[in-house]
mmCIF file with all atom_site columns, C-alpha atoms in Angstrom:
data_model
loop_
_atom_site.group_PDB
_atom_site.id
_atom_site.type_symbol
_atom_site.label_atom_id
_atom_site.label_alt_id
_atom_site.label_comp_id
_atom_site.label_asym_id
_atom_site.label_entity_id
_atom_site.label_seq_id
_atom_site.pdbx_PDB_ins_code
_atom_site.Cartn_x
_atom_site.Cartn_y
_atom_site.Cartn_z
_atom_site.occupancy
_atom_site.B_iso_or_equiv
_atom_site.pdbx_formal_charge
_atom_site.auth_seq_id
_atom_site.auth_comp_id
_atom_site.auth_asym_id
_atom_site.auth_atom_id
_atom_site.pdbx_PDB_model_num
ATOM 1   C CA . MET A 1 1   ? 0.000  0.000   0.000   1.00 0.00 ? 1   MET A CA 1
ATOM 2   C CA . ASP A 1 2   ? 2.882  2.391   0.723   1.00 0.00 ? 2   ASP A CA 1
ATOM 3   C CA . THR A 1 3   ? 4.240  1.730   -2.767  1.00 0.00 ? 3   THR A CA 1
ATOM 4   C CA . GLN A 1 4   ? 0.829  2.448   -4.270  1.00 0.00 ? 4   GLN A CA 1
ATOM 5   C CA . ARG A 1 5   ? 0.605  5.745   -2.385  1.00 0.00 ? 5   ARG A CA 1
ATOM 6   C CA . LEU A 1 6   ? 4.110  6.674   -3.557  1.00 0.00 ? 6   LEU A CA 1
ATOM 7   C CA . VAL A 1 7   ? 3.246  5.998   -7.212  1.00 0.00 ? 7   VAL A CA 1
ATOM 8   C CA . THR A 1 8   ? -0.036 7.880   -6.866  1.00 0.00 ? 8   THR A CA 1
ATOM 9   C CA . HIS A 1 9   ? 1.842  10.858  -5.412  1.00 0.00 ? 9   HIS A CA 1
ATOM 10  C CA . ALA A 1 10  ? 4.409  10.729  -8.209  1.00 0.00 ? 10  ALA A CA 1
ATOM 11  C CA . PHE A 1 11  ? 1.669  10.804  -10.837 1.00 0.00 ? 11  PHE A CA 1
ATOM 12  C CA . MET A 1 12  ? -0.503 13.431  -9.176  1.00 0.00 ? 12  MET A CA 1
ATOM 13  C CA . SER A 1 13  ? 2.277  15.826  -8.118  1.00 0.00 ? 13  SER A CA 1
ATOM 14  C CA . HIS A 1 14  ? 2.581  19.015  -10.166 1.00 0.00 ? 14  HIS A CA 1
ATOM 15  C CA . LYS A 1 15  ? 5.397  20.594  -8.220  1.00 0.00 ? 15  LYS A CA 1
ATOM 16  C CA . VAL A 1 16  ? 7.014  23.245  -10.384 1.00 0.00 ? 16  VAL A CA 1
ATOM 17  C CA . GLY A 1 17  ? 10.209 22.058  -12.025 1.00 0.00 ? 17  GLY A CA 1
ATOM 18  C CA . LEU A 1 18  ? 9.861  18.436  -10.885 1.00 0.00 ? 18  LEU A CA 1
ATOM 19  C CA . ARG A 1 19  ? 6.985  17.156  -13.031 1.00 0.00 ? 19  ARG A CA 1
ATOM 20  C CA . ALA A 1 20  ? 9.242  15.131  -15.377 1.00 0.00 ? 20  ALA A CA 1
ATOM 21  C CA . GLU A 1 21  ? 11.133 13.571  -12.455 1.00 0.00 ? 21  GLU A CA 1
ATOM 22  C CA . HIS A 1 22  ? 7.881  12.577  -10.736 1.00 0.00 ? 22  HIS A CA 1
ATOM 23  C CA . LEU A 1 23  ? 6.506  10.982  -13.908 1.00 0.00 ? 23  LEU A CA 1
ATOM 24  C CA . GLY A 1 24  ? 9.820  9.150   -14.389 1.00 0.00 ? 24  GLY A CA 1
ATOM 25  C CA . LEU A 1 25  ? 9.581  7.711   -10.878 1.00 0.00 ? 25  LEU A CA 1
ATOM 26  C CA . HIS A 1 26  ? 5.947  6.768   -11.536 1.00 0.00 ? 26  HIS A CA 1
ATOM 27  C CA . LYS A 1 27  ? 6.883  4.868   -14.701 1.00 0.00 ? 27  LYS A CA 1
ATOM 28  C CA . ALA A 1 28  ? 9.898  3.158   -13.120 1.00 0.00 ? 28  ALA A CA 1
ATOM 29  C CA . ILE A 1 29  ? 7.891  1.716   -10.220 1.00 0.00 ? 29  ILE A CA 1
ATOM 30  C CA . CYS A 1 30  ? 5.012  0.679   -12.494 1.00 0.00 ? 30  CYS A CA 1
ATOM 31  C CA . VAL A 1 31  ? 7.418  -1.203  -14.767 1.00 0.00 ? 31  VAL A CA 1
ATOM 32  C CA . LEU A 1 32  ? 9.069  -2.881  -11.768 1.00 0.00 ? 32  LEU A CA 1
ATOM 33  C CA . LEU A 1 33  ? 5.741  -4.085  -10.351 1.00 0.00 ? 33  LEU A CA 1
ATOM 34  C CA . GLY A 1 34  ? 4.065  -4.974  -13.655 1.00 0.00 ? 34  GLY A CA 1
ATOM 35  C CA . TRP A 1 35  ? 1.503  -2.151  -13.541 1.00 0.00 ? 35  TRP A CA 1
ATOM 36  C CA . ASP A 1 36  ? 0.316  -0.172  -16.540 1.00 0.00 ? 36  ASP A CA 1
ATOM 37  C CA . SER A 1 37  ? 2.519  2.924   -16.666 1.00 0.00 ? 37  SER A CA 1
ATOM 38  C CA . ILE A 1 38  ? 0.343  4.739   -19.215 1.00 0.00 ? 38  ILE A CA 1
ATOM 39  C CA . ALA A 1 39  ? -2.548 6.828   -17.904 1.00 0.00 ? 39  ALA A CA 1
ATOM 40  C CA . PRO A 1 40  ? -4.883 9.144   -19.838 1.00 0.00 ? 40  PRO A CA 1
ATOM 41  C CA . PRO A 1 41  ? -4.013 12.856  -19.479 1.00 0.00 ? 41  PRO A CA 1
ATOM 42  C CA . ASP A 1 42  ? -7.413 13.573  -17.917 1.00 0.00 ? 42  ASP A CA 1
ATOM 43  C CA . THR A 1 43  ? -6.905 11.023  -15.117 1.00 0.00 ? 43  THR A CA 1
ATOM 44  C CA . ILE A 1 44  ? -7.987 12.568  -11.821 1.00 0.00 ? 44  ILE A CA 1
ATOM 45  C CA . THR A 1 45  ? -7.018 9.825   -9.369  1.00 0.00 ? 45  THR A CA 1
ATOM 46  C CA . TRP A 1 46  ? -4.511 7.200   -10.489 1.00 0.00 ? 46  TRP A CA 1
ATOM 47  C CA . VAL A 1 47  ? -5.050 3.593   -9.421  1.00 0.00 ? 47  VAL A CA 1
ATOM 48  C CA . PRO A 1 48  ? -2.768 0.685   -10.411 1.00 0.00 ? 48  PRO A CA 1
ATOM 49  C CA . GLN A 1 49  ? -3.823 -1.583  -13.240 1.00 0.00 ? 49  GLN A CA 1
ATOM 50  C CA . VAL A 1 50  ? -2.045 -4.956  -13.248 1.00 0.00 ? 50  VAL A CA 1
ATOM 51  C CA . LEU A 1 51  ? -0.920 -5.905  -16.748 1.00 0.00 ? 51  LEU A CA 1
ATOM 52  C CA . PRO A 1 52  ? -1.073 -9.429  -18.207 1.00 0.00 ? 52  PRO A CA 1
ATOM 53  C CA . GLU A 1 53  ? 2.265  -11.221 -17.859 1.00 0.00 ? 53  GLU A CA 1
ATOM 54  C CA . ALA A 1 54  ? 3.191  -10.825 -21.535 1.00 0.00 ? 54  ALA A CA 1
ATOM 55  C CA . GLU A 1 55  ? 2.491  -7.080  -21.510 1.00 0.00 ? 55  GLU A CA 1
ATOM 56  C CA . ALA A 1 56  ? 4.353  -6.587  -18.237 1.00 0.00 ? 56  ALA A CA 1
ATOM 57  C CA . LEU A 1 57  ? 7.389  -8.362  -19.722 1.00 0.00 ? 57  LEU A CA 1
ATOM 58  C CA . ALA A 1 58  ? 7.221  -6.262  -22.904 1.00 0.00 ? 58  ALA A CA 1
ATOM 59  C CA . GLN A 1 59  ? 7.075  -3.124  -20.756 1.00 0.00 ? 59  GLN A CA 1
ATOM 60  C CA . LYS A 1 60  ? 10.221 -4.200  -18.873 1.00 0.00 ? 60  LYS A CA 1
ATOM 61  C CA . GLU A 1 61  ? 12.077 -5.137  -22.048 1.00 0.00 ? 61  GLU A CA 1
ATOM 62  C CA . ASP A 1 62  ? 11.347 -1.727  -23.571 1.00 0.00 ? 62  ASP A CA 1
ATOM 63  C CA . LEU A 1 63  ? 13.521 0.016   -20.947 1.00 0.00 ? 63  LEU A CA 1
ATOM 64  C CA . VAL A 1 64  ? 16.944 -0.988  -22.245 1.00 0.00 ? 64  VAL A CA 1
ATOM 65  C CA . LEU A 1 65  ? 20.382 -0.053  -20.966 1.00 0.00 ? 65  LEU A CA 1
ATOM 66  C CA . TRP A 1 66  ? 22.108 2.476   -23.195 1.00 0.00 ? 66  TRP A CA 1
ATOM 67  C CA . PRO A 1 67  ? 24.570 2.149   -24.874 1.00 0.00 ? 67  PRO A CA 1
ATOM 68  C CA . PRO A 1 68  ? 23.052 -1.269  -25.681 1.00 0.00 ? 68  PRO A CA 1
ATOM 69  C CA . ILE A 1 69  ? 24.443 -4.140  -23.624 1.00 0.00 ? 69  ILE A CA 1
ATOM 70  C CA . VAL A 1 70  ? 24.032 -7.916  -23.841 1.00 0.00 ? 70  VAL A CA 1
ATOM 71  C CA . VAL A 1 71  ? 24.591 -9.784  -20.562 1.00 0.00 ? 71  VAL A CA 1
ATOM 72  C CA . ILE A 1 72  ? 26.256 -13.196 -20.999 1.00 0.00 ? 72  ILE A CA 1
ATOM 73  C CA . HIS A 1 73  ? 26.351 -15.905 -18.310 1.00 0.00 ? 73  HIS A CA 1
ATOM 74  C CA . ASN A 1 74  ? 28.482 -19.025 -18.143 1.00 0.00 ? 74  ASN A CA 1
ATOM 75  C CA . ILE A 1 75  ? 25.756 -21.377 -16.900 1.00 0.00 ? 75  ILE A CA 1
ATOM 76  C CA . SER A 1 76  ? 28.189 -24.050 -15.707 1.00 0.00 ? 76  SER A CA 1
ATOM 77  C CA . MET A 1 77  ? 29.436 -21.722 -12.948 1.00 0.00 ? 77  MET A CA 1
ATOM 78  C CA . ALA A 1 78  ? 26.029 -21.985 -11.280 1.00 0.00 ? 78  ALA A CA 1
ATOM 79  C CA . ASN A 1 79  ? 26.741 -25.660 -10.616 1.00 0.00 ? 79  ASN A CA 1
ATOM 80  C CA . ASN A 1 80  ? 27.738 -26.394 -7.009  1.00 0.00 ? 80  ASN A CA 1
ATOM 81  C CA . ASN A 1 81  ? 29.992 -29.238 -8.132  1.00 0.00 ? 81  ASN A CA 1
ATOM 82  C CA . PRO A 1 82  ? 33.387 -27.739 -9.139  1.00 0.00 ? 82  PRO A CA 1
ATOM 83  C CA . GLN A 1 83  ? 34.058 -30.751 -11.377 1.00 0.00 ? 83  GLN A CA 1
ATOM 84  C CA . GLU A 1 84  ? 31.069 -29.784 -13.531 1.00 0.00 ? 84  GLU A CA 1
ATOM 85  C CA . GLN A 1 85  ? 32.176 -26.172 -13.931 1.00 0.00 ? 85  GLN A CA 1
ATOM 86  C CA . LYS A 1 86  ? 33.964 -25.103 -17.079 1.00 0.00 ? 86  LYS A CA 1
ATOM 87  C CA . VAL A 1 87  ? 35.720 -21.769 -17.538 1.00 0.00 ? 87  VAL A CA 1
ATOM 88  C CA . VAL A 1 88  ? 34.883 -19.907 -20.737 1.00 0.00 ? 88  VAL A CA 1
ATOM 89  C CA . PRO A 1 89  ? 37.568 -17.198 -21.129 1.00 0.00 ? 89  PRO A CA 1
ATOM 90  C CA . ILE A 1 90  ? 36.958 -13.865 -22.802 1.00 0.00 ? 90  ILE A CA 1
ATOM 91  C CA . GLU A 1 91  ? 38.856 -15.179 -25.819 1.00 0.00 ? 91  GLU A CA 1
ATOM 92  C CA . GLY A 1 92  ? 36.329 -18.005 -26.114 1.00 0.00 ? 92  GLY A CA 1
ATOM 93  C CA . VAL A 1 93  ? 33.403 -15.566 -26.038 1.00 0.00 ? 93  VAL A CA 1
ATOM 94  C CA . GLN A 1 94  ? 35.140 -13.343 -28.581 1.00 0.00 ? 94  GLN A CA 1
ATOM 95  C CA . ALA A 1 95  ? 35.630 -16.318 -30.905 1.00 0.00 ? 95  ALA A CA 1
ATOM 96  C CA . PHE A 1 96  ? 31.971 -17.315 -30.518 1.00 0.00 ? 96  PHE A CA 1
ATOM 97  C CA . LEU A 1 97  ? 30.775 -13.790 -31.354 1.00 0.00 ? 97  LEU A CA 1
ATOM 98  C CA . ARG A 1 98  ? 33.146 -13.484 -34.286 1.00 0.00 ? 98  ARG A CA 1
ATOM 99  C CA . ASP A 1 99  ? 32.112 -16.855 -35.730 1.00 0.00 ? 99  ASP A CA 1
ATOM 100 C CA . LYS A 1 100 ? 28.441 -15.858 -35.565 1.00 0.00 ? 100 LYS A CA 1
ATOM 101 C CA . GLY A 1 101 ? 29.042 -12.483 -37.176 1.00 0.00 ? 101 GLY A CA 1
ATOM 102 C CA . PHE A 1 102 ? 28.429 -10.319 -34.116 1.00 0.00 ? 102 PHE A CA 1
ATOM 103 C CA . VAL A 1 103 ? 30.934 -7.506  -34.457 1.00 0.00 ? 103 VAL A CA 1
ATOM 104 C CA . GLY A 1 104 ? 31.553 -4.148  -32.829 1.00 0.00 ? 104 GLY A CA 1
ATOM 105 C CA . GLY A 1 105 ? 31.014 -5.195  -29.211 1.00 0.00 ? 105 GLY A CA 1
ATOM 106 C CA . LYS A 1 106 ? 33.411 -4.673  -26.304 1.00 0.00 ? 106 LYS A CA 1
ATOM 107 C CA . ILE A 1 107 ? 33.492 -7.499  -23.721 1.00 0.00 ? 107 ILE A CA 1
ATOM 108 C CA . THR A 1 108 ? 33.900 -6.816  -19.990 1.00 0.00 ? 108 THR A CA 1
ATOM 109 C CA . VAL A 1 109 ? 33.928 -9.209  -17.019 1.00 0.00 ? 109 VAL A CA 1
ATOM 110 C CA . CYS A 1 110 ? 31.341 -7.994  -14.509 1.00 0.00 ? 110 CYS A CA 1
ATOM 111 C CA . LEU A 1 111 ? 30.810 -10.629 -11.811 1.00 0.00 ? 111 LEU A CA 1
ATOM 112 C CA . GLY A 1 112 ? 32.660 -13.664 -10.551 1.00 0.00 ? 112 GLY A CA 1
ATOM 113 C CA . ARG A 1 113 ? 36.343 -14.207 -9.993  1.00 0.00 ? 113 ARG A CA 1
ATOM 114 C CA . PRO A 1 114 ? 38.514 -13.106 -12.913 1.00 0.00 ? 114 PRO A CA 1
ATOM 115 C CA . ALA A 1 115 ? 39.407 -16.768 -13.407 1.00 0.00 ? 115 ALA A CA 1
ATOM 116 C CA . ASP A 1 116 ? 35.866 -18.058 -13.936 1.00 0.00 ? 116 ASP A CA 1
ATOM 117 C CA . GLN A 1 117 ? 34.370 -14.999 -15.686 1.00 0.00 ? 117 GLN A CA 1
ATOM 118 C CA . SER A 1 118 ? 30.865 -16.182 -14.840 1.00 0.00 ? 118 SER A CA 1
ATOM 119 C CA . VAL A 1 119 ? 29.144 -12.969 -15.963 1.00 0.00 ? 119 VAL A CA 1
ATOM 120 C CA . MET A 1 120 ? 30.305 -10.833 -18.857 1.00 0.00 ? 120 MET A CA 1
ATOM 121 C CA . VAL A 1 121 ? 28.706 -8.024  -20.803 1.00 0.00 ? 121 VAL A CA 1
ATOM 122 C CA . VAL A 1 122 ? 29.090 -7.090  -24.440 1.00 0.00 ? 122 VAL A CA 1
ATOM 123 C CA . LYS A 1 123 ? 28.646 -3.357  -24.928 1.00 0.00 ? 123 LYS A CA 1
ATOM 124 C CA . PHE A 1 124 ? 27.774 -2.067  -28.384 1.00 0.00 ? 124 PHE A CA 1
ATOM 125 C CA . LEU A 1 125 ? 27.930 1.483   -29.705 1.00 0.00 ? 125 LEU A CA 1
ATOM 126 C CA . GLY A 1 126 ? 25.022 3.769   -28.802 1.00 0.00 ? 126 GLY A CA 1
ATOM 127 C CA . THR A 1 127 ? 23.848 3.946   -32.420 1.00 0.00 ? 127 THR A CA 1
ATOM 128 C CA . PHE A 1 128 ? 21.023 2.401   -34.421 1.00 0.00 ? 128 PHE A CA 1
ATOM 129 C CA . THR A 1 129 ? 23.558 -0.076  -35.808 1.00 0.00 ? 129 THR A CA 1
ATOM 130 C CA . GLY A 1 130 ? 24.759 -0.955  -32.310 1.00 0.00 ? 130 GLY A CA 1
ATOM 131 C CA . LEU A 1 131 ? 21.179 -1.453  -31.126 1.00 0.00 ? 131 LEU A CA 1
ATOM 132 C CA . ALA A 1 132 ? 20.407 -3.675  -34.115 1.00 0.00 ? 132 ALA A CA 1
ATOM 133 C CA . MET A 1 133 ? 23.491 -5.819  -33.407 1.00 0.00 ? 133 MET A CA 1
ATOM 134 C CA . ALA A 1 134 ? 22.591 -6.168  -29.714 1.00 0.00 ? 134 ALA A CA 1
ATOM 135 C CA . GLU A 1 135 ? 19.025 -7.140  -30.611 1.00 0.00 ? 135 GLU A CA 1
ATOM 136 C CA . ARG A 1 136 ? 20.300 -9.703  -33.112 1.00 0.00 ? 136 ARG A CA 1
ATOM 137 C CA . LEU A 1 137 ? 22.522 -11.294 -30.446 1.00 0.00 ? 137 LEU A CA 1
ATOM 138 C CA . HIS A 1 138 ? 19.606 -11.262 -27.986 1.00 0.00 ? 138 HIS A CA 1
ATOM 139 C CA . LYS A 1 139 ? 17.431 -12.970 -30.600 1.00 0.00 ? 139 LYS A CA 1
ATOM 140 C CA . TYR A 1 140 ? 20.141 -15.553 -31.308 1.00 0.00 ? 140 TYR A CA 1
ATOM 141 C CA . PHE A 1 141 ? 20.249 -16.633 -27.658 1.00 0.00 ? 141 PHE A CA 1
ATOM 142 C CA . MET A 1 142 ? 16.449 -16.655 -27.427 1.00 0.00 ? 142 MET A CA 1
ATOM 143 C CA . GLU A 1 143 ? 15.975 -18.753 -30.573 1.00 0.00 ? 143 GLU A CA 1
ATOM 144 C CA . ASN A 1 144 ? 18.557 -21.251 -29.314 1.00 0.00 ? 144 ASN A CA 1
ATOM 145 C CA . LYS A 1 145 ? 16.773 -21.604 -25.945 1.00 0.00 ? 145 LYS A CA 1
ATOM 146 C CA . ARG A 1 146 ? 19.581 -19.875 -24.071 1.00 0.00 ? 146 ARG A CA 1
ATOM 147 C CA . GLY A 1 147 ? 17.910 -16.551 -23.329 1.00 0.00 ? 147 GLY A CA 1
ATOM 148 C CA . ARG A 1 148 ? 16.776 -14.845 -20.130 1.00 0.00 ? 148 ARG A CA 1
ATOM 149 C CA . LYS A 1 149 ? 13.871 -17.222 -19.526 1.00 0.00 ? 149 LYS A CA 1
ATOM 150 C CA . GLU A 1 150 ? 16.006 -20.351 -19.876 1.00 0.00 ? 150 GLU A CA 1
ATOM 151 C CA . PHE A 1 151 ? 18.838 -18.901 -17.779 1.00 0.00 ? 151 PHE A CA 1
ATOM 152 C CA . THR A 1 152 ? 16.443 -17.992 -14.954 1.00 0.00 ? 152 THR A CA 1
ATOM 153 C CA . SER A 1 153 ? 14.933 -21.468 -15.081 1.00 0.00 ? 153 SER A CA 1
ATOM 154 C CA . LYS A 1 154 ? 18.302 -23.221 -14.995 1.00 0.00 ? 154 LYS A CA 1
ATOM 155 C CA . ASN A 1 155 ? 19.658 -20.917 -12.320 1.00 0.00 ? 155 ASN A CA 1
ATOM 156 C CA . LYS A 1 156 ? 16.746 -21.932 -10.091 1.00 0.00 ? 156 LYS A CA 1
ATOM 157 C CA . GLY A 1 157 ? 17.614 -25.588 -10.666 1.00 0.00 ? 157 GLY A CA 1
ATOM 158 C CA . ASP A 1 158 ? 14.464 -26.304 -12.675 1.00 0.00 ? 158 ASP A CA 1
ATOM 159 C CA . GLU A 1 159 ? 16.507 -27.866 -15.447 1.00 0.00 ? 159 GLU A CA 1
ATOM 160 C CA . GLU A 1 160 ? 19.743 -29.777 -15.741 1.00 0.00 ? 160 GLU A CA 1
ATOM 161 C CA . LYS A 1 161 ? 22.901 -27.642 -15.587 1.00 0.00 ? 161 LYS A CA 1
ATOM 162 C CA . GLY A 1 162 ? 25.503 -27.584 -18.333 1.00 0.00 ? 162 GLY A CA 1
ATOM 163 C CA . LYS A 1 163 ? 27.691 -30.674 -18.433 1.00 0.00 ? 163 LYS A CA 1
ATOM 164 C CA . PRO A 1 164 ? 31.485 -30.618 -18.736 1.00 0.00 ? 164 PRO A CA 1
ATOM 165 C CA . GLY A 1 165 ? 31.325 -32.403 -22.067 1.00 0.00 ? 165 GLY A CA 1
ATOM 166 C CA . GLU A 1 166 ? 29.312 -29.622 -23.703 1.00 0.00 ? 166 GLU A CA 1
ATOM 167 C CA . GLY A 1 167 ? 31.004 -27.172 -26.053 1.00 0.00 ? 167 GLY A CA 1
ATOM 168 C CA . GLU A 1 168 ? 31.787 -23.693 -24.770 1.00 0.00 ? 168 GLU A CA 1
ATOM 169 C CA . GLU A 1 169 ? 29.046 -22.068 -26.838 1.00 0.00 ? 169 GLU A CA 1
ATOM 170 C CA . GLN A 1 170 ? 26.353 -24.248 -25.249 1.00 0.00 ? 170 GLN A CA 1
ATOM 171 C CA . LEU A 1 171 ? 27.349 -22.950 -21.789 1.00 0.00 ? 171 LEU A CA 1
ATOM 172 C CA . LEU A 1 172 ? 26.724 -19.328 -22.759 1.00 0.00 ? 172 LEU A CA 1
ATOM 173 C CA . TYR A 1 173 ? 23.310 -17.800 -22.023 1.00 0.00 ? 173 TYR A CA 1
ATOM 174 C CA . GLY A 1 174 ? 22.550 -14.193 -22.872 1.00 0.00 ? 174 GLY A CA 1
ATOM 175 C CA . TYR A 1 175 ? 19.979 -11.458 -23.175 1.00 0.00 ? 175 TYR A CA 1
ATOM 176 C CA . MET A 1 176 ? 19.755 -7.737  -23.818 1.00 0.00 ? 176 MET A CA 1
ATOM 177 C CA . GLY A 1 177 ? 20.283 -5.673  -20.677 1.00 0.00 ? 177 GLY A CA 1
ATOM 178 C CA . VAL A 1 178 ? 17.255 -3.810  -19.291 1.00 0.00 ? 178 VAL A CA 1
ATOM 179 C CA . SER A 1 179 ? 16.837 -1.507  -16.314 1.00 0.00 ? 179 SER A CA 1
ATOM 180 C CA . GLU A 1 180 ? 16.644 -4.343  -13.775 1.00 0.00 ? 180 GLU A CA 1
ATOM 181 C CA . ASP A 1 181 ? 20.054 -5.624  -14.926 1.00 0.00 ? 181 ASP A CA 1
ATOM 182 C CA . LEU A 1 182 ? 21.961 -2.562  -13.700 1.00 0.00 ? 182 LEU A CA 1
ATOM 183 C CA . ASP A 1 183 ? 23.108 -4.428  -10.589 1.00 0.00 ? 183 ASP A CA 1
ATOM 184 C CA . LYS A 1 184 ? 24.819 -7.033  -12.793 1.00 0.00 ? 184 LYS A CA 1
ATOM 185 C CA . LEU A 1 185 ? 27.204 -4.426  -14.212 1.00 0.00 ? 185 LEU A CA 1
ATOM 186 C CA . ASP A 1 186 ? 30.617 -3.474  -12.896 1.00 0.00 ? 186 ASP A CA 1
ATOM 187 C CA . PHE A 1 187 ? 31.088 0.050   -11.532 1.00 0.00 ? 187 PHE A CA 1
ATOM 188 C CA . HIS A 1 188 ? 32.420 1.507   -14.797 1.00 0.00 ? 188 HIS A CA 1
ATOM 189 C CA . ASN A 1 189 ? 29.640 0.154   -17.019 1.00 0.00 ? 189 ASN A CA 1
ATOM 190 C CA . ARG A 1 190 ? 26.963 1.078   -14.480 1.00 0.00 ? 190 ARG A CA 1
ATOM 191 C CA . LYS A 1 191 ? 28.321 4.627   -14.203 1.00 0.00 ? 191 LYS A CA 1
ATOM 192 C CA . TRP A 1 192 ? 28.205 5.181   -17.949 1.00 0.00 ? 192 TRP A CA 1
ATOM 193 C CA . SER A 1 193 ? 24.875 3.462   -18.632 1.00 0.00 ? 193 SER A CA 1
ATOM 194 C CA . VAL A 1 194 ? 21.467 5.106   -18.770 1.00 0.00 ? 194 VAL A CA 1
ATOM 195 C CA . VAL A 1 195 ? 17.981 3.694   -19.301 1.00 0.00 ? 195 VAL A CA 1
ATOM 196 C CA . LYS A 1 196 ? 16.144 4.489   -22.521 1.00 0.00 ? 196 LYS A CA 1
ATOM 197 C CA . SER A 1 197 ? 12.916 3.417   -24.156 1.00 0.00 ? 197 SER A CA 1
ATOM 198 C CA . LYS A 1 198 ? 13.715 1.163   -27.105 1.00 0.00 ? 198 LYS A CA 1
ATOM 199 C CA . GLU A 1 199 ? 10.358 2.052   -28.657 1.00 0.00 ? 199 GLU A CA 1
ATOM 200 C CA . GLU A 1 200 ? 11.201 5.759   -28.561 1.00 0.00 ? 200 GLU A CA 1
ATOM 201 C CA . ILE A 1 201 ? 14.639 5.115   -30.087 1.00 0.00 ? 201 ILE A CA 1
ATOM 202 C CA . LEU A 1 202 ? 13.109 3.122   -32.944 1.00 0.00 ? 202 LEU A CA 1
ATOM 203 C CA . ASP A 1 203 ? 10.410 5.767   -33.457 1.00 0.00 ? 203 ASP A CA 1
ATOM 204 C CA . LEU A 1 204 ? 13.184 8.316   -33.879 1.00 0.00 ? 204 LEU A CA 1
ATOM 205 C CA . ALA A 1 205 ? 14.882 6.079   -36.436 1.00 0.00 ? 205 ALA A CA 1
ATOM 206 C CA . ASN A 1 206 ? 11.650 5.721   -38.396 1.00 0.00 ? 206 ASN A CA 1
ATOM 207 C CA . ASP A 1 207 ? 10.791 9.433   -38.477 1.00 0.00 ? 207 ASP A CA 1
ATOM 208 C CA . PRO A 1 208 ? 10.434 10.650  -42.061 1.00 0.00 ? 208 PRO A CA 1
ATOM 209 C CA . VAL A 1 209 ? 13.259 12.805  -43.346 1.00 0.00 ? 209 VAL A CA 1
ATOM 210 C CA . LYS A 1 210 ? 12.014 16.353  -43.872 1.00 0.00 ? 210 LYS A CA 1
ATOM 211 C CA . THR A 1 211 ? 12.876 17.900  -47.212 1.00 0.00 ? 211 THR A CA 1
ATOM 212 C CA . ASP A 1 212 ? 13.414 21.555  -47.961 1.00 0.00 ? 212 ASP A CA 1
ATOM 213 C CA . GLU A 1 213 ? 9.981  22.709  -49.111 1.00 0.00 ? 213 GLU A CA 1
ATOM 214 C CA . ARG A 1 214 ? 11.092 26.151  -50.254 1.00 0.00 ? 214 ARG A CA 1
#
């Protein structure tokens, strides 16, 4: 209830000079809790509307980290048995990306000991091309059943962990970074990352080019 009152205040407040900040806080909490963040302009009293699961997920995935980032996990490092863990070095990830045609990304180790490199991020340029490349890598992992959903499921122990006999590529799970992934980043990447609406970025890309009508 306290959260609901906070979001209601953020939406209803018209304090001079802070309207944008209040609406930003309103949207951020709605996205976090799976509530509809869009309200008609003539709304008098805001009340939360719970979104269907698919819409709530789409709302979360719209708020991407910028410049675009793909988070990559070595799933074998989640195994409690050290004998079933397999280190995938940065060079191995670089080779995988290169072989699949994913270019232009800079790889950084974010979590885990430097030796195991259990969580890495691939940062692309903050351009339409960089966004397209990050989305393509995200789609690759998703289509090969190694995306966010599968990683979360395996990390909870719902499925069998990666086996030592598997190739390095099969141990890598990845997905495009969104606002809730900020805590997975190292200090440097977190400091230089912002949250943007992917839909607004793509709308900007699709705006018609104005010609000189003189």
